[in-house]
Coordinates of C-alpha atoms in Angstrom, one line a residue:
Chain A
M1 CA 127.5 156.4 122.3
T2 CA 130.7 155.4 120.5
E3 CA 132.1 157.9 118.1
Q4 CA 133.7 156.9 115.0
I5 CA 136.0 159.7 114.9
T6 CA 140.0 159.7 116.2
I7 CA 141.0 161.0 119.4
G8 CA 143.2 163.3 117.6
E9 CA 140.2 164.6 115.9
L10 CA 138.3 165.2 119.1
L11 CA 140.8 167.0 120.8
T12 CA 141.6 169.4 118.2
A13 CA 137.8 170.1 118.0
R14 CA 138.0 170.6 121.9
G15 CA 141.1 173.0 121.1
I16 CA 143.6 170.9 123.1
S17 CA 146.9 171.5 121.2
R18 CA 149.4 168.4 120.1
R19 CA 151.6 170.2 122.7
S20 CA 149.5 169.4 125.5
L21 CA 149.0 165.9 124.2
L22 CA 152.8 165.5 124.3
K23 CA 152.5 166.7 127.9
Y24 CA 150.0 164.3 128.6
T25 CA 151.8 161.4 127.0
A26 CA 154.9 162.2 128.6
Y27 CA 153.2 161.9 132.1
L28 CA 151.4 158.7 131.0
A29 CA 154.8 157.2 129.9
S30 CA 156.5 158.2 133.3
T31 CA 153.5 156.8 135.2
L32 CA 153.7 153.7 133.0
A33 CA 157.7 153.4 133.6
L34 CA 158.1 153.4 129.8
P35 CA 161.2 155.4 128.4
P36 CA 160.7 159.0 127.4
L37 CA 160.8 158.2 123.6
A38 CA 157.3 156.1 124.2
S39 CA 155.6 159.5 125.0
R40 CA 155.7 160.6 121.1
A41 CA 154.9 157.1 120.0
M42 CA 152.1 157.6 122.3
A43 CA 151.1 160.7 121.0
D44 CA 151.0 159.3 117.5
A45 CA 149.3 156.5 118.5
L46 CA 146.4 158.5 120.3
A47 CA 146.1 161.1 117.9
S48 CA 145.3 158.6 115.3
T49 CA 143.2 155.9 117.2
K50 CA 139.6 155.8 117.5
R51 CA 138.1 156.0 121.0
Q52 CA 137.7 152.7 122.5
S53 CA 134.0 151.8 123.4
V54 CA 134.1 150.8 127.1
I55 CA 130.8 149.5 129.1
W56 CA 131.0 149.5 132.7
L57 CA 128.9 147.0 134.8
S58 CA 128.6 147.6 138.5
F59 CA 127.8 144.7 140.8
Q60 CA 128.4 144.1 144.5
E61 CA 130.2 147.0 145.3
C62 CA 130.0 150.3 147.1
T63 CA 130.6 152.9 144.5
G64 CA 134.1 153.7 146.0
C65 CA 135.8 152.8 143.0
I66 CA 133.7 155.2 140.6
E67 CA 133.7 157.8 143.4
S68 CA 137.4 157.7 143.6
L69 CA 137.8 157.8 139.5
T70 CA 135.3 160.5 139.0
R71 CA 136.5 162.7 141.8
S72 CA 140.0 162.6 140.4
F73 CA 138.9 162.8 136.9
S74 CA 137.9 166.4 136.7
P75 CA 139.8 168.9 136.4
T76 CA 143.0 167.0 136.2
L77 CA 144.7 165.4 133.6
E78 CA 142.7 162.1 133.6
D79 CA 140.0 163.9 132.2
L80 CA 141.4 163.1 129.1
I81 CA 140.6 159.8 129.5
F82 CA 137.2 160.5 128.8
D83 CA 138.4 161.9 125.6
M84 CA 140.2 158.4 125.0
I85 CA 137.2 156.1 125.4
S86 CA 133.7 156.3 124.6
L87 CA 131.8 155.0 128.0
D88 CA 128.7 153.9 126.3
Y89 CA 127.3 152.1 129.5
Q90 CA 127.9 153.4 133.2
E91 CA 124.8 153.2 135.6
A92 CA 126.3 156.0 138.3
L93 CA 127.4 158.3 135.7
Q94 CA 125.0 158.0 132.6
A95 CA 121.6 160.2 131.9
A96 CA 119.5 157.5 130.6
S97 CA 117.8 155.3 133.0
G98 CA 115.7 152.2 132.7
E99 CA 115.0 150.5 129.5
A100 CA 116.4 153.5 127.7
A101 CA 119.9 152.6 129.3
E102 CA 119.8 148.7 128.6
E103 CA 119.0 149.7 125.0
A104 CA 122.0 152.0 125.1
M105 CA 124.3 149.1 126.3
A106 CA 122.5 146.8 124.0
K107 CA 123.4 149.3 121.0
A108 CA 127.0 149.4 122.3
I109 CA 127.4 145.6 122.2
E110 CA 125.8 145.3 118.6
D111 CA 128.1 148.2 117.6
N112 CA 131.6 147.0 119.1
K113 CA 131.1 143.2 119.2
G114 CA 134.5 141.7 120.0
K115 CA 136.2 145.3 120.7
F116 CA 134.9 146.7 123.5
V117 CA 136.6 146.8 126.9
L118 CA 134.3 145.8 129.7
V119 CA 135.1 147.2 133.4
V120 CA 133.5 145.9 136.1
D121 CA 133.4 146.9 139.7
G122 CA 132.2 144.7 142.6
S123 CA 131.8 140.8 143.1
V124 CA 129.4 138.7 141.7
S125 CA 127.0 136.7 143.5
T126 CA 126.5 133.3 142.7
R127 CA 124.4 131.9 145.6
D128 CA 121.0 130.7 144.7
G129 CA 121.7 131.7 140.9
G130 CA 122.9 134.9 142.2
V131 CA 119.7 136.6 143.3
Y132 CA 121.2 138.6 145.9
S133 CA 122.6 141.1 143.4
T134 CA 120.1 142.2 140.7
A135 CA 119.6 145.2 138.0
S136 CA 116.8 145.3 135.9
G137 CA 115.4 142.0 136.8
K138 CA 118.6 140.1 135.7
T139 CA 121.0 138.9 138.1
N140 CA 124.6 140.5 137.8
L141 CA 125.7 136.9 136.9
E142 CA 123.9 136.7 134.0
V143 CA 124.3 140.2 132.8
L144 CA 128.7 139.3 133.4
K145 CA 128.0 136.1 131.2
E146 CA 126.0 137.9 128.5
V147 CA 128.2 140.8 128.2
S148 CA 131.4 139.5 128.3
A149 CA 130.5 136.9 125.7
H150 CA 131.2 139.9 123.2
A151 CA 133.8 141.8 125.1
A152 CA 137.6 142.1 124.2
A153 CA 138.8 142.0 127.6
V154 CA 137.6 142.7 131.1
L155 CA 139.1 145.2 133.4
S156 CA 138.4 144.3 137.4
V157 CA 138.3 147.3 139.0
G158 CA 138.6 147.5 142.7
T159 CA 139.5 144.6 145.1
C160 CA 135.7 143.2 145.1
A161 CA 135.8 142.7 141.2
A162 CA 139.6 141.8 141.6
F163 CA 139.5 139.2 144.4
G164 CA 135.7 139.2 145.8
G165 CA 136.8 141.8 148.4
I166 CA 134.5 143.0 151.3
P167 CA 131.3 140.7 150.0
M168 CA 133.3 137.6 150.0
A169 CA 134.5 138.1 153.8
K170 CA 133.2 135.3 155.9
P171 CA 130.5 134.0 155.9
N172 CA 130.2 135.5 152.3
P173 CA 126.4 135.2 152.7
T174 CA 126.0 135.9 148.9
G175 CA 128.4 133.7 147.5
A176 CA 130.4 136.3 146.1
V177 CA 133.2 135.6 143.8
P178 CA 135.8 137.5 141.7
V179 CA 134.9 138.5 138.1
S180 CA 137.9 136.3 137.0
D181 CA 135.9 133.0 138.4
I182 CA 133.2 133.4 136.1
V183 CA 135.0 135.3 132.9
T184 CA 137.7 132.7 131.3
H185 CA 137.0 133.0 128.1
I186 CA 138.8 136.4 127.3
P187 CA 141.7 138.5 129.4
V188 CA 140.6 140.1 132.9
V189 CA 143.2 142.3 134.2
N190 CA 142.8 143.2 137.9
I191 CA 143.0 146.4 139.0
P192 CA 142.7 146.1 142.8
G193 CA 142.6 148.4 145.5
C194 CA 140.0 149.7 148.2
P195 CA 139.3 151.8 146.0
P196 CA 141.8 151.5 143.2
I197 CA 144.0 154.8 142.3
P198 CA 142.8 156.5 139.4
E199 CA 145.9 157.0 137.9
V200 CA 146.7 153.1 137.7
M201 CA 143.0 152.7 136.3
A202 CA 143.4 155.3 133.5
G203 CA 147.1 154.1 132.9
T204 CA 146.2 150.6 132.1
V205 CA 143.3 152.1 129.6
A206 CA 145.6 154.5 128.2
Y207 CA 148.1 151.7 127.8
F208 CA 145.7 149.6 125.9
V209 CA 144.2 152.3 123.7
T210 CA 147.9 153.2 122.8
F211 CA 149.2 149.9 122.2
G212 CA 146.3 147.9 121.4
K213 CA 147.4 145.3 123.8
L214 CA 147.2 144.7 127.6
P215 CA 150.4 145.4 129.6
E216 CA 152.3 142.8 131.5
L217 CA 150.3 141.1 134.2
D218 CA 151.6 139.6 137.3
H219 CA 150.5 136.3 138.6
L220 CA 147.5 138.0 140.1
N221 CA 146.8 139.8 136.6
R222 CA 147.6 142.9 138.0
P223 CA 149.8 145.4 135.7
K224 CA 153.1 145.1 136.7
M225 CA 154.1 148.7 136.0
F226 CA 151.7 149.7 139.1
F227 CA 151.8 146.8 141.1
G228 CA 155.6 145.3 140.8
D229 CA 156.8 146.9 143.9
T230 CA 155.3 146.5 147.9
I231 CA 154.2 149.8 149.6
H232 CA 157.2 148.7 151.8
D233 CA 159.7 149.0 149.2
R234 CA 158.7 152.4 148.4
C235 CA 157.7 153.8 151.8
Y236 CA 159.5 157.1 153.1
R237 CA 159.3 155.2 156.4
R238 CA 161.2 152.2 155.4
P239 CA 164.5 153.7 157.1
F240 CA 162.6 153.6 160.4
Y241 CA 162.2 149.8 159.5
D242 CA 165.5 148.9 159.0
K243 CA 166.8 150.7 162.1
G244 CA 164.2 149.1 164.2
L245 CA 162.2 152.1 165.2
F246 CA 158.6 151.2 165.2
A247 CA 155.3 153.3 166.4
K248 CA 153.6 151.1 169.1
S249 CA 150.7 152.8 169.0
F250 CA 148.8 155.8 167.2
D251 CA 149.5 158.4 169.6
D252 CA 152.7 157.6 171.2
E253 CA 156.2 159.1 170.6
G254 CA 157.2 156.8 167.8
A255 CA 154.0 157.9 165.8
R256 CA 154.5 161.7 166.3
N257 CA 158.2 160.7 165.3
G258 CA 156.7 159.3 162.1
W259 CA 158.3 155.8 162.9
C260 CA 157.6 152.4 160.8
L261 CA 154.0 151.3 161.5
Y262 CA 154.9 147.5 161.0
E263 CA 154.1 146.9 165.2
V264 CA 150.4 148.5 164.7
G265 CA 149.6 146.1 161.8
C266 CA 151.1 147.6 158.5
K267 CA 150.6 145.3 155.8
G268 CA 152.8 147.4 153.6
P269 CA 155.7 144.7 153.0
V270 CA 153.2 142.1 151.5
A271 CA 151.2 144.8 149.9
Y272 CA 151.6 145.0 145.9
N273 CA 150.4 148.9 144.7
A274 CA 151.6 152.0 143.8
C275 CA 150.3 154.3 146.5
A276 CA 153.5 155.3 148.0
T277 CA 154.6 156.6 144.5
M278 CA 151.8 157.6 143.1
K279 CA 150.0 158.8 146.1
W280 CA 146.3 160.0 146.4
N281 CA 144.5 163.5 145.5
N282 CA 147.1 164.4 143.0
G283 CA 149.8 163.4 144.8
V284 CA 149.0 165.1 148.3
S285 CA 149.7 161.8 150.3
F286 CA 148.5 158.2 151.0
P287 CA 147.3 156.1 154.0
I288 CA 150.7 155.3 155.5
Q289 CA 151.7 159.4 155.4
S290 CA 148.5 160.3 157.3
G291 CA 149.3 158.1 160.4
H292 CA 147.8 154.9 159.5
G293 CA 149.1 151.5 158.4
C294 CA 148.5 149.8 155.0
L295 CA 145.5 147.5 155.1
G296 CA 147.0 145.8 152.1
C297 CA 143.7 146.3 150.4
S298 CA 145.3 145.3 146.9
E299 CA 145.7 141.7 148.1
P300 CA 143.4 138.9 147.9
N301 CA 142.0 137.9 151.4
F302 CA 142.9 141.2 153.1
W303 CA 139.6 141.4 154.7
D304 CA 140.1 138.2 156.3
Q305 CA 143.5 137.7 157.5
G306 CA 143.4 138.0 161.3
G307 CA 142.8 141.9 162.0
F308 CA 144.2 145.1 160.4
Y309 CA 145.8 146.1 163.4
K310 CA 147.8 142.5 164.1
P311 CA 151.4 142.9 162.6
L312 CA 152.3 140.7 159.8
S313 CA 154.8 138.6 161.8
S314 CA 152.4 137.7 164.6
W315 CA 150.2 134.5 164.9
A316 CA 146.9 135.2 162.8
M317 CA 144.1 132.4 163.9
G318 CA 145.1 131.8 167.3
N319 CA 142.9 128.5 167.8
R320 CA 143.2 128.5 171.9
A321 CA 141.0 125.7 172.1
L322 CA 143.2 123.5 170.0
I323 CA 146.3 124.9 171.8
G324 CA 145.3 124.3 175.5
G325 CA 143.4 121.2 174.9
A326 CA 146.9 119.7 173.3
A327 CA 148.6 120.5 176.3
A328 CA 146.0 119.1 178.5
V329 CA 146.5 116.2 176.6
G330 CA 150.2 116.0 176.5
V331 CA 149.7 116.4 180.6
A332 CA 147.4 113.6 180.9
V333 CA 149.6 111.5 178.4
G334 CA 152.8 112.1 180.2
A335 CA 151.0 111.4 183.7
L336 CA 149.4 108.2 182.7
S337 CA 152.6 106.9 181.0
A338 CA 154.6 108.0 184.1
A339 CA 152.0 106.0 186.1
M340 CA 151.9 102.9 184.1
A341 CA 155.8 103.0 184.8
R342 CA 155.2 103.2 188.4
Q343 CA 152.6 100.4 188.1
Q344 CA 154.9 98.2 186.4
R345 CA 157.8 98.7 189.0
N346 CA 155.1 97.9 191.5
A347 CA 154.2 94.8 190.0
A348 CA 157.9 93.8 189.6
V349 CA 158.7 94.7 193.4
T350 CA 155.7 92.5 194.3
A351 CA 157.1 89.5 192.0
A352 CA 160.4 89.7 193.5
T353 CA 159.7 90.0 197.1
P354 CA 158.6 86.2 197.9
A355 CA 161.4 85.2 196.0
K356 CA 163.6 87.2 198.6
E357 CA 161.7 86.1 201.4
K358 CA 162.4 81.9 200.4
Q359 CA 166.2 82.8 200.5
P360 CA 167.9 81.0 203.7
Chain B
M1 CA 143.8 131.0 151.8
N2 CA 147.1 131.8 150.5
L3 CA 150.6 130.4 151.7
L4 CA 151.2 133.4 154.0
D5 CA 147.5 132.8 155.8
F6 CA 148.3 129.3 156.1
A7 CA 151.5 129.8 157.8
R8 CA 150.3 132.7 159.9
G9 CA 147.3 130.7 161.0
P10 CA 146.9 126.9 160.9
A11 CA 150.5 125.8 160.4
L12 CA 151.6 127.7 163.7
D13 CA 148.1 126.5 165.7
V14 CA 149.1 123.0 164.9
A15 CA 152.7 123.4 165.2
I16 CA 152.3 125.3 168.7
A17 CA 149.7 122.4 169.6
I18 CA 152.2 119.7 168.8
F19 CA 154.7 121.5 170.7
L20 CA 152.7 122.2 173.8
F21 CA 151.6 118.4 173.8
G22 CA 155.0 117.0 173.0
V23 CA 156.9 119.1 175.7
A24 CA 154.2 118.5 178.5
W25 CA 154.0 114.5 177.4
R26 CA 157.9 114.1 177.9
L27 CA 158.8 116.3 181.0
L28 CA 155.8 114.9 182.7
S29 CA 156.4 111.3 181.9
L30 CA 160.0 111.7 182.9
W31 CA 159.5 113.8 186.2
L32 CA 156.6 111.4 187.6
L33 CA 159.0 108.4 186.8
P34 CA 159.5 106.5 190.0
H35 CA 162.8 107.3 191.3
A36 CA 165.6 104.5 192.7
V37 CA 166.4 105.2 196.2
D38 CA 170.5 105.5 195.9
R39 CA 171.3 103.6 199.1
S40 CA 175.0 104.3 198.9
V41 CA 176.3 106.4 202.0
A42 CA 177.1 109.9 200.7
R43 CA 180.3 111.4 201.6
A44 CA 180.6 113.3 204.5
D45 CA 181.0 116.4 203.0
A46 CA 178.8 115.9 200.2
P47 CA 176.6 118.9 199.5
S48 CA 173.0 118.9 199.3
G49 CA 171.1 117.8 196.3
F50 CA 170.0 121.2 194.9
S51 CA 173.7 122.8 195.5
A52 CA 174.9 119.6 194.0
R53 CA 172.9 119.9 191.0
V54 CA 173.8 123.6 190.4
S55 CA 177.4 123.1 190.8
G56 CA 177.5 120.3 188.4
F57 CA 175.3 122.3 185.8
M58 CA 177.9 125.3 186.4
R59 CA 180.7 123.0 185.9
H60 CA 179.4 121.5 182.6
M61 CA 179.8 125.2 181.2
T62 CA 183.5 125.6 181.3
V63 CA 185.8 123.7 179.5
P64 CA 189.4 123.0 181.0
K65 CA 192.3 124.5 179.2
D66 CA 194.0 121.3 178.9
F67 CA 191.6 120.0 176.4
K68 CA 192.3 119.6 172.6
L69 CA 191.8 123.0 170.8
S70 CA 188.9 121.5 168.5
T71 CA 187.2 120.4 171.6
R72 CA 187.6 123.9 173.3
F73 CA 186.3 125.3 169.6
A74 CA 183.4 123.1 169.9
V75 CA 182.4 124.5 173.0
V76 CA 183.1 128.0 172.4
N77 CA 181.0 127.7 168.8
G78 CA 178.0 126.2 170.8
Y79 CA 178.1 129.3 172.9
V80 CA 178.3 131.4 169.7
F81 CA 174.9 129.6 168.1
H82 CA 173.3 129.3 171.2
I83 CA 173.7 133.0 172.5
G84 CA 173.2 134.3 168.9
L85 CA 169.8 131.9 168.5
A86 CA 168.7 133.6 171.8
I87 CA 169.5 137.3 170.8
V88 CA 167.8 136.6 167.3
V89 CA 164.6 135.2 168.6
F90 CA 164.5 137.4 171.6
G91 CA 166.0 140.5 170.7
Y92 CA 164.3 141.0 166.9
A93 CA 161.3 143.5 167.2
Q94 CA 159.3 141.2 165.0
H95 CA 160.0 138.2 167.1
I96 CA 159.0 140.1 170.2
L97 CA 155.8 140.9 168.4
F98 CA 154.9 137.0 167.9
I99 CA 155.5 136.2 171.4
K100 CA 153.7 139.2 172.6
G101 CA 150.8 137.6 170.4
I102 CA 151.0 134.4 172.3
T103 CA 152.0 135.2 175.8
G104 CA 151.1 138.9 176.2
L105 CA 154.7 139.4 177.1
S106 CA 156.7 142.6 175.5
W107 CA 160.2 144.2 175.7
P108 CA 162.2 146.7 173.7
G109 CA 163.9 145.3 170.6
L110 CA 167.2 145.8 169.2
P111 CA 168.2 147.5 165.9
T112 CA 167.4 145.3 162.7
G113 CA 171.1 145.8 161.4
L114 CA 172.6 144.4 164.6
I115 CA 170.1 141.6 164.4
N116 CA 171.2 141.0 160.8
L117 CA 174.6 140.8 162.1
I118 CA 174.1 138.5 164.8
G119 CA 171.9 136.2 162.4
V120 CA 174.8 135.8 160.1
I121 CA 177.1 135.0 162.6
T122 CA 174.9 132.5 164.2
L123 CA 174.4 131.0 160.7
A124 CA 178.2 130.6 160.1
S125 CA 178.9 129.3 163.7
L126 CA 176.0 126.5 162.7
I127 CA 177.6 125.7 159.6
A128 CA 180.9 125.2 161.3
A129 CA 179.5 122.9 163.8
L130 CA 178.2 120.9 161.0
V131 CA 181.3 120.8 159.5
R132 CA 183.1 119.9 162.4
R133 CA 180.8 117.0 163.1
I134 CA 181.0 115.6 159.4
N135 CA 185.0 116.0 159.6
S136 CA 185.4 114.3 162.9
P137 CA 185.5 110.4 162.7
V138 CA 184.2 110.0 166.2
L139 CA 181.3 112.4 166.2
R140 CA 180.5 111.2 162.7
L141 CA 179.9 107.5 164.0
L142 CA 178.0 108.9 166.5
S143 CA 175.7 110.7 164.6
G144 CA 172.4 109.9 163.1
F145 CA 169.4 111.0 161.2
N146 CA 168.1 112.9 164.8
D147 CA 171.5 115.0 165.1
Y148 CA 171.7 115.9 161.3
F149 CA 167.9 116.9 161.0
T150 CA 168.0 118.6 164.2
W151 CA 170.9 120.7 162.8
F152 CA 168.6 121.3 159.7
I153 CA 165.5 122.3 161.3
T154 CA 167.5 125.0 163.7
M155 CA 169.5 126.3 160.6
L156 CA 166.3 126.7 158.4
P157 CA 164.5 129.7 160.3
V158 CA 167.8 131.4 160.7
L159 CA 168.4 131.3 156.8
S160 CA 165.0 131.9 156.0
G161 CA 164.6 134.4 158.6
L162 CA 167.9 136.2 157.2
L163 CA 166.4 136.1 153.6
A164 CA 162.9 137.5 154.5
V165 CA 164.6 140.5 156.6
S166 CA 166.8 141.1 153.5
H167 CA 164.0 140.5 150.8
L168 CA 166.4 138.2 149.2
G169 CA 165.9 135.4 146.7
A170 CA 161.4 135.7 146.5
R171 CA 158.9 138.0 147.0
Y172 CA 158.6 139.0 150.9
E173 CA 155.3 137.3 151.5
I174 CA 156.9 133.9 150.1
L175 CA 159.8 134.5 152.1
L176 CA 158.1 135.3 155.3
S177 CA 155.7 132.3 154.8
I178 CA 158.7 130.0 154.2
H179 CA 160.2 131.3 157.3
L180 CA 157.1 130.8 159.5
L181 CA 156.6 127.5 157.9
S182 CA 159.9 126.6 159.1
V183 CA 159.5 127.8 162.3
A184 CA 156.4 125.6 162.5
A185 CA 158.4 122.5 161.6
M186 CA 161.0 123.3 164.3
L187 CA 158.4 123.6 166.9
I188 CA 156.6 120.1 165.6
W189 CA 160.3 118.6 165.9
F190 CA 161.2 119.8 169.1
P191 CA 159.5 117.5 171.7
F192 CA 160.6 114.6 169.7
G193 CA 164.1 115.2 168.6
K194 CA 167.2 116.6 170.2
L195 CA 166.1 119.9 170.4
M196 CA 164.4 118.8 173.7
H197 CA 167.5 119.2 175.3
A198 CA 166.5 122.9 175.7
F199 CA 164.6 121.6 178.7
L200 CA 166.3 118.1 179.6
V201 CA 169.6 119.7 179.9
F202 CA 168.8 120.9 183.4
M203 CA 167.5 117.9 184.3
T204 CA 170.6 115.8 183.1
R205 CA 173.4 117.9 183.8
G206 CA 171.9 118.6 187.3
Q207 CA 171.1 114.7 187.8
T208 CA 174.8 114.0 186.5
G209 CA 176.3 116.6 189.4
A210 CA 174.0 115.3 191.9
F211 CA 175.4 111.8 191.1
Y212 CA 179.1 112.6 191.1
S213 CA 178.8 114.9 194.1
R214 CA 177.3 112.2 196.1
R215 CA 180.6 110.1 195.5
G216 CA 182.9 113.2 196.1
V217 CA 183.4 113.4 192.2
K218 CA 183.8 116.9 190.7
L219 CA 183.5 116.8 186.8

């Protein structure tokens, strides 16, 4: 439950020194692309700030987002995030279940009306009143409307919550929509990714807790500090792209030499995310470094863009019936117009012939 | 559907369909037209029809040295942007991928830096062609909407392609979308405007060569 002590008091009680806090805020400040002096301000702000109440709702999702976050949270620095926030409701992590869990959420909402942050992972089913995804006898749609009515802001974690994700893929049987289609009365911050980078989630929460406001967002409501550059711009394989050296398949010489993966479908040039700089598993690697092209999983509609292994510059849809039909019609119209011209000529010749014969 | 999805999908679908329809229509309607029989007597040493067409076409590839400098420049400049366009279209790895997606045919690409350089030269050459057209009183008189729009629709993919490769002016996906849409616009305009000369040049110059040859003229 929400604790009314400050983060500084909590850290002191846990034996975490101010030096450790400063080291952590220095890390956070660099992550957030803030100037070095900001780390001290962040440390002061964090020490005197009360823990932020957070309610986390999971809808149509695969639990990959929460898996990603929890696996990196401990024992790394990110576990401090759990000290910054009071996670009052999270179905996968909380001990309570059933009515006790629902009562805990109701109390957290009551205690923090208009102040808590609502985190959502998963898209929202809307078809047939949203009956395709329910919990505790309520549809996700109902729960989202009820809870978000009292929240200060929403963090849509993962591409499903941010942009609809895999549940929204054609033919979208559940009528899945992103959270921002339902919640329009309070700010919605999108932290997309399939799954999202844990440090991005942590950094966004830290920014909100420290500065009491949301970070600057791009046109898709993503924090610019993490989604300002493309994977391509920060990719270590970029020099090979510039030289025109491309892997043609995943096991050719180009792939073994670490050449650019554009030709095997890498979507890095149009994917805005921090994978190439922050990487995964404590900075060990990211998909391109592991030999696979970027899927562009932090972008809307990445799941229905004509194939993961189709290069960006290639024709995506390929409506061959339309193309073939148009060519056939062109042939027919061309032949018809020539036939009409022949017919006109023959008619003219026929009309002219008797006149010639009449001449002496 | 975002702009890039639209450009890569429906826009190119429709553009390629209109391109094929238009090219098939125009070529067939010309090829199948009734031919008037040339009843004049050919010169005794006149070559056969095919060789006359080929030699007539080849003779138009060069410009006599006694022509004015500006005319020689126009011919050389024409070569520069035609060859430049061909290298950029068929030598850039991303373009080869596009062609491969449609035809299944593929070949090695050129380095991006070289393509960039050729792209800039091609763009400069296209601008020079426009400047000459505007500055020459005769050309200005002969030029109409078809000429200027054909120039614009040819230049736009070159410019947008250079910007997209260099990531200049806007986000890459916007630049790539504009580039693909400009290519789609060019494909739509192709059969109905002066770009059709890419196909018709072989017929027109060949036929002119055949006519002249039959009369013993080499122009």
